Amino acid sequence: MKLRITRSLALLAGAAAFLGAAAFGSIASAKDITINMAVPDWPPTRIMQDLANKHYKAPSGNNVKLVLDFIPWPNYYEKLAASLTSGEEKYQMAVSDSQWLGANIEGGYYLKLNKFIDADPELQAVFKDLHPNLVASYSTYPHKSDNYYGFPQMPDVLIAYYRKDLFCNADEQAAFKGKYGYDLPCDPQAMNNTDWDMINDFGEFFRRGSGDTLAGETLTDDFYGIAYQAGIGYDFNTMQINGFIWQHGAGIWDETKEPDGKALGVVNSDKAVAAFEHYLSLLQHMPPVVKTGTMDIFKVDELFRESKVAWIIQWIGFGESALSPDTSKVYDKVDFAMMPGLRADDGSIIRWSNIGGQPFVLTTWNSDEVTQEALDFCKWWLTSGTQTMFAKAGGQSGLRSVHTTEEYKTYRPWNHAFGPSLDWQKDVWHIPEFFELLVQQQQEFDKAITGQISAKEAMDHIAQFQDELLREAGRIE
Amino acid sequence: MTAWGRFISENRGPLLVTPALAVLVLMNIFPLLWSFGLSFFKYRANRLQEPEFIWFKNYFKVLTDDRVWNRFQTTAMVVSIDVLLQLIVGFLLALMFEKQFPGRRVLLMLVLTPMMLSFVAVGAFFRYYYEPTFGLLSQAIKSITGEPFILLASPAGAIAGIIFADVWMWSPFVMLLVLAGLVSVPKHLYEAAEIDRTSWWRRFWTITFPYIRGLLLLAILFRTIEAFKLFDIVFLITEGGPGTSTETIAVYVYRVAFQYFKTSQSAALGYILLFVVIVLTNLYLYFVRRRAEEN
């Protein structure tokens, strides 16, 4: 009996020693790993930092620290590009606009993910669950190929923000019906069923001057009906105009048809010109800053939050600031709906739009260990649990298993518009020459926006320029 | 004295200058030579391709590019009007501050303030100042006309807006230089002119102007070089718009270098810009020397 007890004690001690050694061993081998990530400074990345700090624990057992370098949006591209090209190898990950994929992949900065996806069933499951339009836009280069480079960080779409206190006001509704013969949409479901002709009516109807009455109150300043982006900077008119172009059945230069895809005759087709004219026709109802060509997404956001406009089109990423009493005068008067579109003959609405949001990518200079940690972080980010937390805090999820649930629509007031909008998203070019194409196009669009040239002249100039540049680059034969 | 101590005492001058020279070579001369060499290659900083020597092709391409000439024209127009207005305003301010009056010191300090602000602050300020919905300028004019004033809606208005901002910022610099000249004029010359009952214009032309001429030329030189590089204010107020109407050559160089990443082409364009500035500088220096010889 004594022998048995001694043996048992010895076994117990041995087991304890083994467990202790294992535990000590695991602590001793846990490494401190820092992942520096370049991110634009706006709510979706701030939320990501917050969630990672609170909830992320690396499955490897390493002490992984995610350090986000918040860079203001207006100079984000230049700062990231300068860091990548300088060779400083500062960032292990970056949030990248989808248009930059080509330039930074050709430069050798973004890591191709195929071998990691092929070897990891969890990553394969993530890609299967992602909306295909997001995979095409955020992950692939060449566009729509099977080469994968990015994961969605914050998928974003253009939606309508509107003042429910005005659209639902009984006096305004009666006056609107009297003038236009149909009901002023009030709830999001009704607002989802709006086309551009109705938006034109909203713009005309809600334009009031100082001293006029609006929803029973006398205005002390001018008020405007509608606003959407029309700024010369970065892509702040292209993103909206592309939607009109696709809705009208026209197209931009198609990189997937390279080298046979043409710019001349496509970019400046009659339908494309009509689409641009349609876009321009609504500018008359917008705040006067639109005539300067500087009404970018930030100005549209500011005008709405300052209670100068009844209805705008904006990225979902700006939603939180519109709802915050700290930043918005209309925080308790806002509702959201899908972006309007062109009414088809059958009564349905064609809603093509340019996708927003960004993927995050891994850089090529990371060690295998850091790459694995970065991939683990991406997997954690794209789990249902994390994506749900992100969506509840104001972000969006590209996972169909998350954004298609009924519960998802209840997290934030714009969520009902997100899922259905994803089916209507296309993207602008991803080729390395995109910035030169973009700047020239922005400037030509701006000339038309500011009344210097006609829509037809603008489209002809753009098509001519693209033809020359893309031929020189060997992308059109 | 040890050999090391003797070496130091014999070469004190060169040794003192060496660190500054090293910094100059490292930070200025080497990058200049490097970028000059780069301008003869086909090279993009964001591509993996090896640089390819292409002789003067970048220079040829840049000089035959309509966009470049268009930006040079815009720059020349902005520089001419901008520098001229800065000279006039700066000169008038200097004449005002030459005299003693109550509150002169405080006023002088206020007038000098714009020059001390950062470009970004000035650009952001004027962007809001001109903004037609909230901006002060528009609100002030609207209180009279009833309509918002949209200065930046036309190319002419946008150029005027940029020039006004730059004149507001840099006229005090011209004023400082001119004021230094004005206070250096010996008082007895004015007293003699007073006794001779000479006209205001003759007094200015024969007494004041010779004392400030050199400084005025210096002001023109500095301000022309600076105005030629005008970037921050343009980018912040108009982003080169409407269309391309306010896109100066400096903004265009920035686009070619950091947006299009045509690195070697932007280097060639940068050297052409440098060449223009050097030519202008030498023209001014030639005039200064000629006047000095005449005197």
PDB file of N, CA and C in Angstrom, chain A residues 328-360:
ATOM      1  N   SER A 328     -22.259  66.199 -35.213  1.00  0.00           N
ATOM      2  CA  SER A 328     -23.345  66.421 -36.167  1.00  0.00           C
ATOM      3  C   SER A 328     -24.508  67.206 -35.549  1.00  0.00           C
ATOM      4  N   LYS A 329     -24.933  68.237 -36.270  1.00  0.00           N
ATOM      5  CA  LYS A 329     -26.100  69.000 -35.817  1.00  0.00           C
ATOM      6  C   LYS A 329     -27.403  68.237 -36.075  1.00  0.00           C
ATOM      7  N   VAL A 330     -27.319  67.222 -36.918  1.00  0.00           N
ATOM      8  CA  VAL A 330     -28.535  66.505 -37.313  1.00  0.00           C
ATOM      9  C   VAL A 330     -28.496  65.044 -36.843  1.00  0.00           C
ATOM     10  N   TYR A 331     -27.720  64.789 -35.802  1.00  0.00           N
ATOM     11  CA  TYR A 331     -27.457  63.408 -35.366  1.00  0.00           C
ATOM     12  C   TYR A 331     -28.731  62.600 -35.096  1.00  0.00           C
ATOM     13  N   ASP A 332     -29.810  63.288 -34.680  1.00  0.00           N
ATOM     14  CA  ASP A 332     -31.044  62.566 -34.341  1.00  0.00           C
ATOM     15  C   ASP A 332     -32.104  62.677 -35.440  1.00  0.00           C
ATOM     16  N   LYS A 333     -31.677  63.174 -36.605  1.00  0.00           N
ATOM     17  CA  LYS A 333     -32.660  63.395 -37.685  1.00  0.00           C
ATOM     18  C   LYS A 333     -32.271  62.668 -38.969  1.00  0.00           C
ATOM     19  N   VAL A 334     -31.382  61.700 -38.870  1.00  0.00           N
ATOM     20  CA  VAL A 334     -30.827  61.081 -40.079  1.00  0.00           C
ATOM     21  C   VAL A 334     -31.363  59.673 -40.279  1.00  0.00           C
ATOM     22  N   ASP A 335     -31.617  59.345 -41.527  1.00  0.00           N
ATOM     23  CA  ASP A 335     -31.884  57.951 -41.871  1.00  0.00           C
ATOM     24  C   ASP A 335     -31.130  57.619 -43.152  1.00  0.00           C
ATOM     25  N   PHE A 336     -31.142  56.345 -43.506  1.00  0.00           N
ATOM     26  CA  PHE A 336     -30.278  55.887 -44.592  1.00  0.00           C
ATOM     27  C   PHE A 336     -31.047  54.968 -45.545  1.00  0.00           C
ATOM     28  N   ALA A 337     -30.630  54.996 -46.808  1.00  0.00           N
ATOM     29  CA  ALA A 337     -31.273  54.133 -47.809  1.00  0.00           C
ATOM     30  C   ALA A 337     -30.254  53.774 -48.874  1.00  0.00           C
ATOM     31  N   MET A 338     -30.661  52.879 -49.773  1.00  0.00           N
ATOM     32  CA  MET A 338     -29.765  52.513 -50.873  1.00  0.00           C
ATOM     33  C   MET A 338     -29.579  53.708 -51.801  1.00  0.00           C
ATOM     34  N   MET A 339     -28.429  53.726 -52.488  1.00  0.00           N
ATOM     35  CA  MET A 339     -28.221  54.789 -53.466  1.00  0.00           C
ATOM     36  C   MET A 339     -29.256  54.647 -54.578  1.00  0.00           C
ATOM     37  N   PRO A 340     -29.828  55.744 -55.056  1.00  0.00           N
ATOM     38  CA  PRO A 340     -30.811  55.611 -56.124  1.00  0.00           C
ATOM     39  C   PRO A 340     -30.164  55.157 -57.429  1.00  0.00           C
ATOM     40  N   GLY A 341     -30.982  54.931 -58.420  1.00  0.00           N
ATOM     41  CA  GLY A 341     -30.450  54.498 -59.705  1.00  0.00           C
ATOM     42  C   GLY A 341     -31.360  54.936 -60.834  1.00  0.00           C
ATOM     43  N   LEU A 342     -31.109  54.308 -61.967  1.00  0.00           N
ATOM     44  CA  LEU A 342     -31.870  54.660 -63.166  1.00  0.00           C
ATOM     45  C   LEU A 342     -33.060  53.707 -63.283  1.00  0.00           C
ATOM     46  N   ARG A 343     -34.251  54.261 -63.458  1.00  0.00           N
ATOM     47  CA  ARG A 343     -35.449  53.426 -63.539  1.00  0.00           C
ATOM     48  C   ARG A 343     -35.487  52.729 -64.907  1.00  0.00           C
ATOM     49  N   ALA A 344     -35.597  51.402 -64.880  1.00  0.00           N
ATOM     50  CA  ALA A 344     -35.701  50.649 -66.135  1.00  0.00           C
ATOM     51  C   ALA A 344     -37.153  50.624 -66.605  1.00  0.00           C
ATOM     52  N   ASP A 345     -37.357  50.176 -67.824  1.00  0.00           N
ATOM     53  CA  ASP A 345     -38.715  50.141 -68.387  1.00  0.00           C
ATOM     54  C   ASP A 345     -39.664  49.271 -67.567  1.00  0.00           C
ATOM     55  N   ASP A 346     -39.105  48.224 -66.953  1.00  0.00           N
ATOM     56  CA  ASP A 346     -39.963  47.325 -66.167  1.00  0.00           C
ATOM     57  C   ASP A 346     -40.212  47.850 -64.749  1.00  0.00           C
ATOM     58  N   GLY A 347     -39.721  49.040 -64.458  1.00  0.00           N
ATOM     59  CA  GLY A 347     -39.960  49.639 -63.138  1.00  0.00           C
ATOM     60  C   GLY A 347     -38.876  49.344 -62.120  1.00  0.00           C
ATOM     61  N   SER A 348     -37.990  48.406 -62.470  1.00  0.00           N
ATOM     62  CA  SER A 348     -36.899  48.110 -61.528  1.00  0.00           C
ATOM     63  C   SER A 348     -35.849  49.231 -61.590  1.00  0.00           C
ATOM     64  N   ILE A 349     -34.957  49.214 -60.615  1.00  0.00           N
ATOM     65  CA  ILE A 349     -33.942  50.269 -60.580  1.00  0.00           C
ATOM     66  C   ILE A 349     -32.562  49.674 -60.847  1.00  0.00           C
ATOM     67  N   ILE A 350     -31.867  50.279 -61.802  1.00  0.00           N
ATOM     68  CA  ILE A 350     -30.502  49.848 -62.114  1.00  0.00           C
ATOM     69  C   ILE A 350     -29.580  50.660 -61.213  1.00  0.00           C
ATOM     70  N   ARG A 351     -28.812  49.947 -60.376  1.00  0.00           N
ATOM     71  CA  ARG A 351     -28.102  50.652 -59.303  1.00  0.00           C
ATOM     72  C   ARG A 351     -26.582  50.552 -59.377  1.00  0.00           C
ATOM     73  N   TRP A 352     -26.010  50.274 -60.534  1.00  0.00           N
ATOM     74  CA  TRP A 352     -24.556  50.100 -60.578  1.00  0.00           C
ATOM     75  C   TRP A 352     -23.846  51.254 -59.882  1.00  0.00           C
ATOM     76  N   SER A 353     -22.811  50.896 -59.164  1.00  0.00           N
ATOM     77  CA  SER A 353     -22.082  51.918 -58.410  1.00  0.00           C
ATOM     78  C   SER A 353     -20.622  51.511 -58.292  1.00  0.00           C
ATOM     79  N   ASN A 354     -19.777  52.495 -58.007  1.00  0.00           N
ATOM     80  CA  ASN A 354     -18.351  52.184 -57.824  1.00  0.00           C
ATOM     81  C   ASN A 354     -18.102  51.777 -56.376  1.00  0.00           C
ATOM     82  N   ILE A 355     -17.473  50.654 -56.210  1.00  0.00           N
ATOM     83  CA  ILE A 355     -17.236  50.155 -54.853  1.00  0.00           C
ATOM     84  C   ILE A 355     -16.253  51.055 -54.100  1.00  0.00           C
ATOM     85  N   GLY A 356     -16.477  51.164 -52.819  1.00  0.00           N
ATOM     86  CA  GLY A 356     -15.522  51.893 -51.970  1.00  0.00           C
ATOM     87  C   GLY A 356     -14.835  50.910 -51.043  1.00  0.00           C
ATOM     88  N   GLY A 357     -14.422  51.396 -49.907  1.00  0.00           N
ATOM     89  CA  GLY A 357     -13.790  50.518 -48.928  1.00  0.00           C
ATOM     90  C   GLY A 357     -12.415  50.076 -49.368  1.00  0.00           C
ATOM     91  N   GLN A 358     -11.800  49.265 -48.531  1.00  0.00           N
ATOM     92  CA  GLN A 358     -10.415  48.884 -48.793  1.00  0.00           C
ATOM     93  C   GLN A 358     -10.130  47.461 -48.314  1.00  0.00           C
ATOM     94  N   PRO A 359      -9.200  46.814 -49.026  1.00  0.00           N
ATOM     95  CA  PRO A 359      -8.648  45.567 -48.487  1.00  0.00           C
ATOM     96  C   PRO A 359      -7.434  45.876 -47.617  1.00  0.00           C
ATOM     97  N   PHE A 360      -7.023  44.914 -46.775  1.00  0.00           N
ATOM     98  CA  PHE A 360      -5.657  45.038 -46.284  1.00  0.00           C
ATOM     99  C   PHE A 360      -4.781  43.968 -46.898  1.00  0.00           C
TER     100      PHE A 360
END
